[in-house]
Short mmCIF file of C-alpha atoms and ligand atoms in Angstrom, two decimals:
data_model
loop_
_atom_site.label_atom_id
_atom_site.label_comp_id
_atom_site.label_asym_id
_atom_site.label_seq_id
_atom_site.Cartn_x
_atom_site.Cartn_y
_atom_site.Cartn_z
CA MET A 221 -76.36 237.32 -38.11
CA LYS A 222 -77.94 235.38 -40.94
CA ILE A 223 -77.48 236.46 -44.53
CA GLN A 224 -80.36 235.68 -46.90
CA ASN A 225 -80.78 235.20 -50.62
CA TYR A 226 -82.17 238.16 -52.59
CA ILE A 227 -84.73 236.72 -55.00
CA ASN A 228 -87.38 238.65 -56.91
CA GLY A 229 -86.58 241.77 -54.88
CA THR A 230 -87.09 240.15 -51.48
CA TYR A 231 -84.82 238.51 -48.91
CA GLN A 232 -85.47 234.80 -48.36
CA ASN A 233 -84.04 231.88 -46.39
CA PRO A 234 -82.69 228.96 -48.40
CA ASN A 235 -85.02 226.14 -49.29
CA SER A 236 -82.94 223.50 -47.52
CA GLN A 237 -82.26 225.54 -44.34
CA ASP A 238 -78.62 224.56 -44.86
CA TRP A 239 -76.24 227.26 -43.53
CA LEU A 240 -72.49 227.86 -43.76
CA GLU A 241 -70.39 229.68 -41.18
CA ASN A 242 -69.00 233.08 -42.07
CA PHE A 243 -65.63 233.95 -40.49
CA ASN A 244 -64.07 237.26 -39.58
CA PRO A 245 -60.46 236.77 -40.80
CA ALA A 246 -59.09 239.44 -38.46
CA SER A 247 -60.19 237.51 -35.37
CA GLY A 248 -60.70 234.00 -36.71
CA GLU A 249 -64.21 233.98 -35.22
CA VAL A 250 -67.51 233.00 -36.76
CA TYR A 251 -69.65 236.13 -36.96
CA GLY A 252 -72.56 234.99 -39.11
CA PHE A 253 -74.16 232.37 -41.30
CA ILE A 254 -74.89 232.25 -44.99
CA PRO A 255 -77.32 230.10 -46.98
CA ASN A 256 -75.86 227.11 -48.74
CA SER A 257 -78.41 227.34 -51.51
CA ASN A 258 -79.37 224.37 -53.64
CA GLU A 259 -80.90 223.86 -57.08
CA VAL A 260 -84.39 224.67 -55.75
CA ASP A 261 -83.21 228.15 -54.70
CA VAL A 262 -81.50 228.59 -58.07
CA GLU A 263 -84.72 227.56 -59.81
CA HIS A 264 -86.71 230.13 -57.79
CA ALA A 265 -84.21 232.78 -58.80
CA PHE A 266 -84.32 231.62 -62.40
CA LEU A 267 -88.14 231.85 -62.55
CA ALA A 268 -88.01 235.37 -61.08
CA ALA A 269 -85.36 236.39 -63.61
CA LYS A 270 -87.25 234.78 -66.48
CA SER A 271 -90.44 236.62 -65.69
CA ALA A 272 -88.60 239.96 -65.28
CA PHE A 273 -86.77 239.59 -68.60
CA PRO A 274 -89.45 240.56 -71.17
CA SER A 275 -90.06 243.89 -69.48
CA TRP A 276 -86.43 244.63 -68.50
CA SER A 277 -85.07 243.85 -71.96
CA GLN A 278 -87.59 246.35 -73.41
CA THR A 279 -86.85 249.05 -70.83
CA SER A 280 -85.42 252.15 -72.46
CA LEU A 281 -81.67 252.71 -72.27
CA GLU A 282 -82.26 256.00 -70.47
CA GLU A 283 -84.23 254.22 -67.76
CA ARG A 284 -81.69 251.41 -67.34
CA SER A 285 -78.93 253.99 -67.24
CA ARG A 286 -80.80 256.04 -64.63
CA ILE A 287 -81.25 253.01 -62.36
CA LEU A 288 -77.58 251.97 -62.65
CA ILE A 289 -76.47 255.48 -61.79
CA ASN A 290 -78.90 255.50 -58.84
CA ILE A 291 -77.24 252.33 -57.51
CA SER A 292 -73.83 253.93 -57.96
CA GLU A 293 -74.91 257.03 -56.01
CA LEU A 294 -76.45 254.96 -53.23
CA LEU A 295 -73.21 252.99 -52.89
CA GLU A 296 -71.33 256.27 -52.57
CA ALA A 297 -73.79 257.50 -49.97
CA HIS A 298 -73.28 254.29 -47.97
CA LEU A 299 -69.52 254.09 -48.56
CA GLU A 300 -68.53 253.95 -44.89
CA ARG A 301 -70.97 251.16 -44.03
CA PHE A 302 -70.04 249.07 -47.08
CA ALA A 303 -66.30 249.61 -46.59
CA GLU A 304 -66.51 248.51 -42.97
CA ALA A 305 -68.52 245.42 -43.92
CA GLU A 306 -66.03 244.54 -46.69
CA SER A 307 -63.09 244.91 -44.37
CA ILE A 308 -64.67 242.73 -41.66
CA ASP A 309 -65.69 240.06 -44.15
CA ASN A 310 -62.43 239.91 -46.10
CA GLY A 311 -59.68 241.00 -43.67
CA LYS A 312 -58.46 243.80 -45.94
CA PRO A 313 -57.47 247.13 -44.35
CA LEU A 314 -60.46 249.45 -43.95
CA THR A 315 -58.49 252.16 -45.79
CA VAL A 316 -58.25 249.87 -48.84
CA ALA A 317 -61.97 249.04 -48.79
CA LYS A 318 -62.75 252.75 -48.44
CA THR A 319 -60.47 254.03 -51.16
CA ILE A 320 -60.45 251.15 -53.64
CA ASP A 321 -63.12 248.45 -53.29
CA ILE A 322 -66.32 250.38 -52.67
CA PRO A 323 -65.53 253.43 -54.84
CA ARG A 324 -64.72 251.05 -57.69
CA ALA A 325 -67.98 249.12 -57.18
CA ALA A 326 -69.81 252.45 -57.46
CA SER A 327 -67.78 253.32 -60.58
CA ASN A 328 -68.72 250.00 -62.18
CA PHE A 329 -72.42 250.89 -62.02
CA ARG A 330 -71.84 254.48 -63.13
CA PHE A 331 -69.53 253.43 -65.97
CA PHE A 332 -71.93 250.85 -67.45
CA GLY A 333 -74.88 253.20 -66.84
CA HIS A 334 -73.15 255.60 -69.22
CA ALA A 335 -71.62 252.98 -71.52
CA ILE A 336 -74.98 251.44 -72.45
CA THR A 337 -76.16 254.78 -73.82
CA GLN A 338 -73.10 254.85 -76.12
CA PHE A 339 -73.07 251.18 -77.18
CA ALA A 340 -73.77 250.74 -80.88
CA SER A 341 -73.74 247.92 -83.37
CA GLU A 342 -72.37 247.73 -86.88
CA SER A 343 -74.03 248.19 -90.25
CA HIS A 344 -72.56 247.25 -93.61
CA GLU A 345 -73.70 248.59 -96.94
CA THR A 346 -73.24 245.71 -99.42
CA LYS A 347 -72.27 247.54 -102.61
CA GLY A 348 -73.34 246.08 -105.94
CA PHE A 349 -76.25 244.11 -104.46
CA SER A 350 -78.47 246.98 -103.25
CA ALA A 351 -78.41 245.47 -99.81
CA ILE A 352 -77.74 246.66 -96.32
CA ASN A 353 -76.70 244.53 -93.35
CA TYR A 354 -77.17 245.68 -89.82
CA THR A 355 -76.44 243.81 -86.63
CA LEU A 356 -78.81 243.76 -83.70
CA ARG A 357 -77.23 243.27 -80.29
CA GLN A 358 -79.90 241.61 -78.19
CA PRO A 359 -79.69 240.65 -74.52
CA ILE A 360 -79.09 236.94 -73.96
CA GLY A 361 -81.81 236.32 -71.35
CA VAL A 362 -80.99 234.95 -67.90
CA VAL A 363 -77.24 234.91 -67.22
CA GLY A 364 -75.05 233.70 -64.33
CA CYS A 365 -72.30 235.73 -62.66
CA ILE A 366 -69.92 233.98 -60.24
CA SER A 367 -67.20 235.93 -58.43
CA PRO A 368 -64.27 235.35 -56.01
CA TRP A 369 -63.37 236.62 -52.52
CA ASN A 370 -60.35 238.85 -53.10
CA LEU A 371 -62.14 242.00 -54.31
CA PRO A 372 -65.66 241.00 -53.31
CA LEU A 373 -68.04 243.80 -54.29
CA TYR A 374 -65.60 245.27 -56.83
CA LEU A 375 -65.56 242.10 -58.98
CA PHE A 376 -69.19 241.13 -58.30
CA THR A 377 -70.44 244.45 -59.68
CA TRP A 378 -67.93 244.39 -62.57
CA LYS A 379 -70.06 241.54 -63.98
CA ILE A 380 -73.55 242.49 -62.81
CA ALA A 381 -73.46 246.09 -64.05
CA PRO A 382 -72.79 245.27 -67.75
CA ALA A 383 -75.13 242.26 -67.63
CA ILE A 384 -78.15 244.27 -66.50
CA ALA A 385 -77.17 247.36 -68.50
CA ALA A 386 -77.37 245.19 -71.63
CA GLY A 387 -80.93 244.11 -70.71
CA ASN A 388 -80.29 240.68 -69.17
CA CYS A 389 -81.62 239.34 -65.90
CA VAL A 390 -79.02 237.91 -63.56
CA ILE A 391 -78.45 235.09 -61.10
CA ALA A 392 -75.33 236.17 -59.22
CA LYS A 393 -73.27 234.27 -56.68
CA PRO A 394 -70.58 235.97 -54.63
CA SER A 395 -67.87 233.89 -52.97
CA GLU A 396 -69.14 232.04 -49.91
CA VAL A 397 -66.01 233.31 -48.14
CA THR A 398 -67.03 236.99 -48.54
CA PRO A 399 -70.80 237.24 -49.02
CA MET A 400 -71.60 240.32 -46.92
CA THR A 401 -71.48 243.31 -49.28
CA ALA A 402 -73.24 241.36 -52.05
CA TYR A 403 -75.99 240.64 -49.52
CA MET A 404 -76.20 244.35 -48.63
CA LEU A 405 -76.35 245.35 -52.30
CA GLY A 406 -79.88 243.92 -52.70
CA THR A 407 -81.45 246.63 -50.53
CA LEU A 408 -79.73 249.38 -52.52
CA CYS A 409 -80.89 247.88 -55.82
CA THR A 410 -84.50 247.88 -54.61
CA GLU A 411 -84.14 251.46 -53.37
CA ALA A 412 -82.59 252.51 -56.69
CA GLY A 413 -85.68 251.27 -58.56
CA LEU A 414 -84.31 248.05 -60.06
CA PRO A 415 -87.41 245.94 -60.83
CA PRO A 416 -87.80 242.68 -58.86
CA GLY A 417 -86.19 239.68 -60.54
CA VAL A 418 -83.69 241.64 -62.66
CA LEU A 419 -80.92 240.84 -60.19
CA ASN A 420 -81.07 237.78 -57.92
CA ILE A 421 -78.26 237.18 -55.44
CA ILE A 422 -77.84 233.60 -54.30
CA HIS A 423 -75.37 232.51 -51.62
CA GLY A 424 -73.59 229.23 -51.09
CA SER A 425 -70.61 227.06 -51.84
CA GLY A 426 -69.15 226.56 -55.29
CA GLU A 427 -69.76 222.82 -55.27
CA LYS A 428 -73.45 223.25 -54.43
CA THR A 429 -74.78 226.68 -55.45
CA GLY A 430 -72.19 227.45 -58.12
CA GLN A 431 -72.68 224.06 -59.75
CA ALA A 432 -76.48 224.48 -59.70
CA ILE A 433 -76.12 227.76 -61.62
CA VAL A 434 -73.67 226.29 -64.13
CA LYS A 435 -75.79 223.17 -64.67
CA HIS A 436 -79.06 225.04 -65.15
CA PRO A 437 -79.96 224.43 -68.80
CA ASN A 438 -81.67 227.81 -69.29
CA ILE A 439 -79.02 230.06 -67.76
CA LYS A 440 -77.47 230.86 -71.12
CA ALA A 441 -74.17 232.51 -70.23
CA ILE A 442 -71.72 232.27 -67.36
CA SER A 443 -69.34 235.06 -66.47
CA PHE A 444 -66.84 233.62 -64.00
CA THR A 445 -63.88 235.06 -62.10
CA GLY A 446 -61.88 232.73 -59.89
CA GLY A 447 -59.28 229.99 -59.95
CA THR A 448 -58.07 228.28 -63.13
CA LYS A 449 -59.03 224.84 -61.84
CA THR A 450 -62.59 225.98 -61.12
CA GLY A 451 -62.75 227.53 -64.59
CA ALA A 452 -61.86 224.14 -66.10
CA THR A 453 -64.59 222.42 -64.04
CA ILE A 454 -67.18 224.96 -65.15
CA ALA A 455 -66.11 224.67 -68.81
CA LYS A 456 -66.50 220.89 -68.70
CA ILE A 457 -70.13 221.20 -67.57
CA ALA A 458 -71.14 224.25 -69.59
CA ALA A 459 -69.45 223.55 -72.94
CA PRO A 460 -71.75 220.67 -74.02
CA MET A 461 -74.73 222.99 -73.41
CA PHE A 462 -73.01 225.63 -75.61
CA LYS A 463 -73.29 228.31 -72.97
CA LYS A 464 -71.50 231.55 -73.63
CA LEU A 465 -68.49 231.66 -71.27
CA SER A 466 -66.26 234.43 -69.99
CA PHE A 467 -63.40 233.36 -67.70
CA GLU A 468 -61.11 235.59 -65.65
CA LEU A 469 -58.70 233.18 -63.95
CA GLY A 470 -55.42 233.02 -62.07
CA GLY A 471 -52.14 234.80 -62.73
CA LYS A 472 -48.42 234.58 -61.99
CA ASN A 473 -47.41 237.92 -63.35
CA PRO A 474 -43.85 239.02 -64.13
CA ASN A 475 -42.57 242.39 -62.93
CA ILE A 476 -39.51 243.17 -65.09
CA ILE A 477 -37.18 245.87 -63.82
CA PHE A 478 -34.47 247.37 -66.03
CA ALA A 479 -31.60 249.50 -64.74
CA ASP A 480 -32.72 252.54 -66.79
CA CYS A 481 -36.08 252.88 -65.02
CA ASP A 482 -37.20 255.74 -62.77
CA TYR A 483 -35.91 253.96 -59.71
CA ASP A 484 -37.84 255.61 -56.87
CA THR A 485 -41.22 255.35 -58.59
CA MET A 486 -40.44 251.76 -59.54
CA LEU A 487 -39.52 250.86 -55.96
CA GLU A 488 -42.60 252.45 -54.42
CA THR A 489 -44.93 250.88 -57.00
CA THR A 490 -43.25 247.48 -56.76
CA VAL A 491 -44.01 247.37 -53.03
CA LYS A 492 -47.67 248.01 -53.94
CA SER A 493 -47.77 245.56 -56.84
CA SER A 494 -46.32 242.91 -54.53
CA PHE A 495 -48.36 243.35 -51.36
CA SER A 496 -51.55 245.35 -51.97
CA ASN A 497 -54.58 243.55 -50.55
CA GLN A 498 -52.17 241.10 -48.85
CA GLY A 499 -50.94 240.09 -52.33
CA GLN A 500 -54.41 238.72 -53.05
CA ILE A 501 -54.94 240.45 -56.39
CA CYS A 502 -54.82 238.42 -59.59
CA LEU A 503 -52.74 241.27 -61.10
CA CYS A 504 -50.01 241.37 -58.43
CA GLY A 505 -46.51 241.11 -59.86
CA SER A 506 -45.41 238.05 -57.95
CA ARG A 507 -42.33 237.17 -60.05
CA ILE A 508 -39.86 240.04 -59.89
CA PHE A 509 -36.97 239.97 -62.38
CA VAL A 510 -34.25 242.61 -61.88
CA GLU A 511 -31.44 243.56 -64.26
CA GLN A 512 -28.15 242.30 -62.82
CA SER A 513 -26.46 245.72 -62.61
CA ILE A 514 -29.00 247.02 -60.04
CA TYR A 515 -29.88 243.70 -58.41
CA THR A 516 -27.92 244.15 -55.18
CA LYS A 517 -29.14 247.70 -54.68
CA PHE A 518 -32.75 246.74 -55.46
CA LYS A 519 -32.64 243.76 -53.14
CA SER A 520 -31.49 245.84 -50.19
CA ASP A 521 -33.85 248.81 -50.85
CA PHE A 522 -36.85 246.56 -51.51
CA ILE A 523 -36.36 244.53 -48.35
CA GLN A 524 -35.93 247.70 -46.31
CA SER A 525 -39.26 249.05 -47.68
CA VAL A 526 -41.06 245.74 -47.18
CA LYS A 527 -39.89 245.52 -43.57
CA GLN A 528 -41.56 248.87 -42.91
CA LEU A 529 -45.01 247.55 -43.89
CA LYS A 530 -47.18 247.17 -40.85
CA VAL A 531 -49.11 243.95 -40.43
CA GLY A 532 -52.09 244.67 -38.21
CA HIS A 533 -55.78 244.66 -37.54
CA PRO A 534 -57.69 245.83 -40.64
CA MET A 535 -59.56 248.55 -38.72
CA GLU A 536 -56.37 250.32 -37.60
CA THR A 537 -55.60 253.26 -39.86
CA ASP A 538 -51.84 252.59 -40.04
CA THR A 539 -52.24 248.94 -41.11
CA ASP A 540 -50.65 248.16 -44.48
CA ILE A 541 -51.22 244.40 -44.46
CA GLY A 542 -54.43 243.05 -42.96
CA ALA A 543 -55.48 239.44 -42.52
CA LEU A 544 -55.52 236.78 -45.22
CA VAL A 545 -59.03 235.74 -46.14
CA SER A 546 -59.31 232.36 -44.39
CA GLN A 547 -57.53 229.75 -42.32
CA THR A 548 -57.39 227.43 -45.33
CA HIS A 549 -55.82 230.11 -47.46
CA LEU A 550 -53.30 231.03 -44.75
CA GLU A 551 -52.27 227.37 -44.54
CA LYS A 552 -51.95 227.16 -48.33
CA VAL A 553 -49.67 230.22 -48.42
CA LEU A 554 -47.64 229.03 -45.41
CA ASN A 555 -47.08 225.72 -47.19
CA TYR A 556 -45.11 227.63 -49.85
CA MET A 557 -42.67 228.70 -47.11
CA SER A 558 -41.96 225.04 -46.45
CA ILE A 559 -41.57 224.45 -50.19
CA ALA A 560 -39.16 227.41 -50.37
CA ARG A 561 -37.05 225.96 -47.56
CA SER A 562 -37.07 222.45 -48.95
CA GLU A 563 -36.15 223.66 -52.46
CA GLY A 564 -33.25 225.65 -50.99
CA HIS A 565 -34.48 229.14 -51.88
CA ASN A 566 -33.46 232.09 -49.75
CA ILE A 567 -36.23 233.73 -47.68
CA LEU A 568 -34.92 237.29 -47.50
CA CYS A 569 -37.64 238.64 -45.25
CA GLY A 570 -40.94 237.46 -43.75
CA GLY A 571 -42.05 233.86 -43.98
CA HIS A 572 -43.92 233.60 -40.69
CA GLN A 573 -47.41 233.89 -39.34
CA VAL A 574 -47.95 237.03 -37.24
CA LEU A 575 -49.78 237.00 -33.92
CA VAL A 576 -51.52 240.37 -33.71
CA LYS A 577 -52.14 241.43 -30.10
CA ASN A 578 -55.69 240.66 -28.94
CA HIS A 579 -56.40 238.98 -32.29
CA GLU A 580 -54.11 235.96 -32.01
CA ASN A 581 -56.52 233.70 -33.93
CA GLY A 582 -56.57 236.01 -36.98
CA TYR A 583 -54.95 234.95 -40.26
CA TYR A 584 -51.93 237.26 -40.45
CA LEU A 585 -48.73 236.66 -42.39
CA GLU A 586 -45.53 238.68 -42.77
CA PRO A 587 -44.90 240.15 -46.22
CA THR A 588 -42.38 237.75 -47.68
CA VAL A 589 -39.61 238.12 -50.26
CA ILE A 590 -37.90 234.98 -51.51
CA GLU A 591 -34.80 234.90 -53.69
CA VAL A 592 -35.05 232.07 -56.19
CA ASN A 593 -32.29 230.79 -58.45
CA THR A 594 -34.52 229.60 -61.27
CA ASN A 595 -37.85 230.50 -62.82
CA ASN A 596 -38.51 226.81 -63.22
CA CYS A 597 -39.57 226.10 -59.63
CA GLN A 598 -42.88 225.69 -57.83
CA LEU A 599 -42.65 229.15 -56.28
CA ASN A 600 -42.45 230.79 -59.72
CA GLN A 601 -44.82 228.48 -61.53
CA GLU A 602 -47.74 228.20 -59.09
CA GLU A 603 -50.12 230.96 -58.06
CA ILE A 604 -49.58 231.59 -54.33
CA PHE A 605 -52.04 234.52 -54.11
CA GLY A 606 -50.69 235.87 -50.83
CA PRO A 607 -48.12 238.40 -49.56
CA VAL A 608 -45.24 236.49 -51.15
CA VAL A 609 -43.02 237.51 -54.07
CA THR A 610 -39.88 236.02 -55.56
CA ILE A 611 -36.93 237.95 -56.91
CA MET A 612 -34.11 236.92 -59.22
CA PRO A 613 -31.58 238.72 -61.45
CA PHE A 614 -31.31 238.58 -65.25
CA GLU A 615 -28.57 239.53 -67.71
CA THR A 616 -30.21 239.99 -71.11
CA GLU A 617 -33.53 241.05 -72.64
CA GLU A 618 -33.92 237.69 -74.34
CA GLU A 619 -33.35 235.79 -71.11
CA VAL A 620 -35.94 237.76 -69.13
CA LEU A 621 -38.50 237.67 -71.93
CA ASN A 622 -38.20 233.89 -72.06
CA MET A 623 -38.58 233.59 -68.29
CA ALA A 624 -41.55 235.96 -68.22
CA ASN A 625 -43.32 233.86 -70.86
CA ALA A 626 -42.31 230.51 -69.33
CA SER A 627 -45.54 230.20 -67.36
CA ASN A 628 -48.91 228.56 -67.89
CA TYR A 629 -50.48 231.87 -66.95
CA GLY A 630 -50.73 235.04 -69.04
CA LEU A 631 -52.78 237.62 -67.20
CA SER A 632 -50.65 240.74 -66.79
CA ALA A 633 -47.03 241.92 -66.93
CA THR A 634 -45.23 245.04 -65.78
CA ILE A 635 -42.05 246.50 -67.31
CA TRP A 636 -39.91 249.26 -65.85
CA THR A 637 -37.71 250.95 -68.45
CA ASN A 638 -37.23 254.25 -70.30
CA ASN A 639 -36.05 252.58 -73.49
CA LEU A 640 -38.72 252.93 -76.18
CA LYS A 641 -37.36 250.27 -78.53
CA ARG A 642 -37.23 247.75 -75.70
CA THR A 643 -40.72 248.72 -74.56
CA MET A 644 -42.14 248.10 -78.03
CA HIS A 645 -40.30 244.77 -78.31
CA PHE A 646 -41.58 243.55 -74.93
CA THR A 647 -45.17 244.74 -75.40
CA GLU A 648 -45.23 242.86 -78.71
CA HIS A 649 -43.78 239.60 -77.37
CA LEU A 650 -44.96 239.29 -73.77
CA GLN A 651 -47.72 236.70 -73.47
CA ALA A 652 -50.24 238.56 -71.33
CA GLY A 653 -53.62 240.22 -71.75
CA ILE A 654 -52.64 243.37 -69.85
CA ILE A 655 -49.25 245.09 -69.88
CA TRP A 656 -48.25 248.04 -67.73
CA VAL A 657 -45.17 250.07 -68.59
CA ASN A 658 -43.76 252.20 -65.76
CA THR A 659 -46.94 251.81 -63.73
CA TRP A 660 -49.20 249.15 -62.21
CA MET A 661 -52.96 248.77 -61.73
CA LEU A 662 -53.69 251.98 -63.60
CA ARG A 663 -57.15 251.10 -64.87
CA ASP A 664 -59.35 252.71 -67.51
CA LEU A 665 -62.69 250.91 -67.46
CA ARG A 666 -63.07 251.22 -71.24
CA THR A 667 -60.10 248.94 -71.94
CA PRO A 668 -60.26 245.17 -72.57
CA PHE A 669 -59.50 243.28 -69.38
CA GLY A 670 -58.49 239.62 -69.21
CA GLY A 671 -55.80 237.05 -69.73
CA THR A 672 -54.32 234.59 -72.18
CA LYS A 673 -53.28 230.92 -71.70
CA SER A 674 -54.57 229.53 -68.36
CA SER A 675 -55.50 233.04 -67.18
CA GLY A 676 -58.78 233.21 -69.00
CA LEU A 677 -61.07 233.27 -71.95
CA GLY A 678 -62.56 236.44 -73.43
CA ARG A 679 -62.33 239.96 -72.11
CA GLU A 680 -64.30 242.08 -69.68
CA GLY A 681 -64.36 245.86 -69.58
CA GLY A 682 -65.98 248.57 -71.69
CA PHE A 683 -67.84 247.47 -74.81
CA GLU A 684 -66.17 244.03 -74.62
CA ALA A 685 -68.40 243.25 -71.62
CA LEU A 686 -71.50 244.59 -73.38
CA ARG A 687 -70.64 242.44 -76.40
CA PHE A 688 -70.32 239.37 -74.18
CA PHE A 689 -73.71 240.01 -72.58
CA THR A 690 -75.48 240.43 -75.94
CA GLU A 691 -76.11 238.10 -78.84
CA PRO A 692 -75.36 239.58 -82.27
CA LYS A 693 -78.03 238.99 -84.92
CA ASN A 694 -77.30 240.11 -88.45
CA VAL A 695 -80.14 241.32 -90.68
CA CYS A 696 -79.62 241.63 -94.46
CA ILE A 697 -82.18 243.72 -96.39
CA LYS A 698 -82.21 243.94 -100.17
CA TYR A 699 -83.84 247.04 -101.54
P1 NAD B 793 -62.53 229.89 -56.69
O1 NAD B 793 -62.36 229.41 -58.09
O2 NAD B 793 -62.33 228.93 -55.59
O3 NAD B 793 -63.99 230.48 -56.47
C1 NAD B 793 -64.50 231.55 -57.26
C2 NAD B 793 -66.02 231.47 -57.26
O4 NAD B 793 -66.41 230.28 -57.92
C3 NAD B 793 -66.64 231.41 -55.87
O5 NAD B 793 -67.85 232.11 -55.87
C4 NAD B 793 -66.88 229.93 -55.68
O6 NAD B 793 -67.91 229.63 -54.77
C5 NAD B 793 -67.26 229.51 -57.08
N1 NAD B 793 -67.04 228.10 -57.39
C6 NAD B 793 -66.11 227.28 -56.86
N2 NAD B 793 -66.22 226.05 -57.39
C7 NAD B 793 -67.24 226.11 -58.28
C8 NAD B 793 -67.83 225.16 -59.15
N3 NAD B 793 -67.38 223.91 -59.21
N4 NAD B 793 -68.86 225.56 -59.94
C9 NAD B 793 -69.31 226.83 -59.89
N5 NAD B 793 -68.79 227.76 -59.08
C10 NAD B 793 -67.76 227.41 -58.29
O7 NAD B 793 -61.57 231.15 -56.56
P2 NAD B 793 -61.29 232.01 -55.25
O8 NAD B 793 -60.39 231.23 -54.36
O9 NAD B 793 -62.56 232.56 -54.73
O10 NAD B 793 -60.48 233.26 -55.87
C11 NAD B 793 -59.11 233.26 -56.09
C12 NAD B 793 -58.79 233.02 -57.55
O11 NAD B 793 -59.46 233.98 -58.36
C13 NAD B 793 -57.32 233.19 -57.85
O12 NAD B 793 -56.90 232.15 -58.69
C14 NAD B 793 -57.27 234.53 -58.57
O13 NAD B 793 -56.18 234.70 -59.45
C15 NAD B 793 -58.55 234.51 -59.31
N6 NAD B 793 -58.93 235.87 -59.70
C16 NAD B 793 -58.84 236.22 -61.02
C17 NAD B 793 -59.15 237.52 -61.42
C18 NAD B 793 -59.07 237.94 -62.86
O14 NAD B 793 -59.62 238.99 -63.19
N7 NAD B 793 -58.41 237.19 -63.73
C19 NAD B 793 -59.58 238.44 -60.46
C20 NAD B 793 -59.64 238.04 -59.12
C21 NAD B 793 -59.33 236.75 -58.75
#
């Protein structure tokens, strides 16, 4: 099947007739083609967005809200179809797409449909000067949204929903590795009453289509989620044009386990925070630090739980770990097994590719736990982004805090403890944008979401996203 671009409310082939193969990770087979759009396609989308902007930016909040909620309801009505498409395109278990990815994509539209009706700007009474200042929050114009492959529709809509809620028109590019549900979204947007040109979905590679969006002089803001290296490339191009930038980048998150935690909950959640979505979540706790007194027990219980995870075809209901997203990614993750062996680390379980019966060309990998003897090694310093975690013991609070912070990344951190004083100390000093205490991945869409250091720039979520997608203009009136 051939995926098409969604421009001005209609599906279109790319200008260049250049197509990329789309793989099914569970079987390793090509099952479709996607446009590798060029700057001409981006320009078409831009012109459609530009002409839709005057009317969309003046559309009442009630009407925008109604359309966003319509999209949300349509996604819910088509949950099965979207979940199946996401699972085929990405390799994630169907159960995960059904319970996490698609429901969250629907929530993103519903949440920002409501949030825009509550968004307000500041006013300041300037005492002594008989003056009042108020701040307008105006939509930026045409904005670009670029998203990755790990949570395809979930992260795509996390950007689009606030952008259009705030009155902007959007050129959006999903990952070329997982384009399917973004392609399907166009039809629902039309059905929901979104005017043509408000959302334009363009497919293609990062080097070609992504670059054309970033380089376009009149696309005024770029909201990007993806790798840190790509973020740096985009910043280099966009910064001299003074584009507004929001970056959600890589992570290498610490999971710090103290002996006084609620052990069973910690163990169950740590299996999830290590291997959910094949470990391909930027928030996964891939560096596990365990207090020495429970290290031996944890190691044995954790490995026993991990060994019970079933690697299998994503459509099977008892599959815990589906396929990795691509052959290239599988090879990248497998390369870390060689690094582990050559650096003398101890692979406690996993480490090998899995041949799933009847799907031997699929990209499957065993969930892998590696015992490292230092935090200062490639395995603990580089983002692997697969079903691979490291574990090591620690003796003191100071030691583990230093190790947790000794990373270029600073996205999230998890702490397991029942000690309040320690909790407050760690939450104050951990260098991360998101900290979970005695839980993981518990999300409230109103909260600021994003990372520090090489993990990002700015925050998404709640009013933070609506602030990013609007330009503040202060008005001072003397009376
Ligand atoms: P990636 O950087 O390779 O690609 C992300 C998107 O950017 C894709 O749509 C891609 O086509 C596009 N792109 C690539 N090069 C580009 C360029 N030069 N100009 C413009 N666009 C370009 O990332 P990926 O491999 O798709 O995703 C995995 C990465 O995403 C991991 O590092 C992960 O941690 C990160 N991620 C971060 C978050 C977060 O919220 N912080 C969430 C999910 C994933």
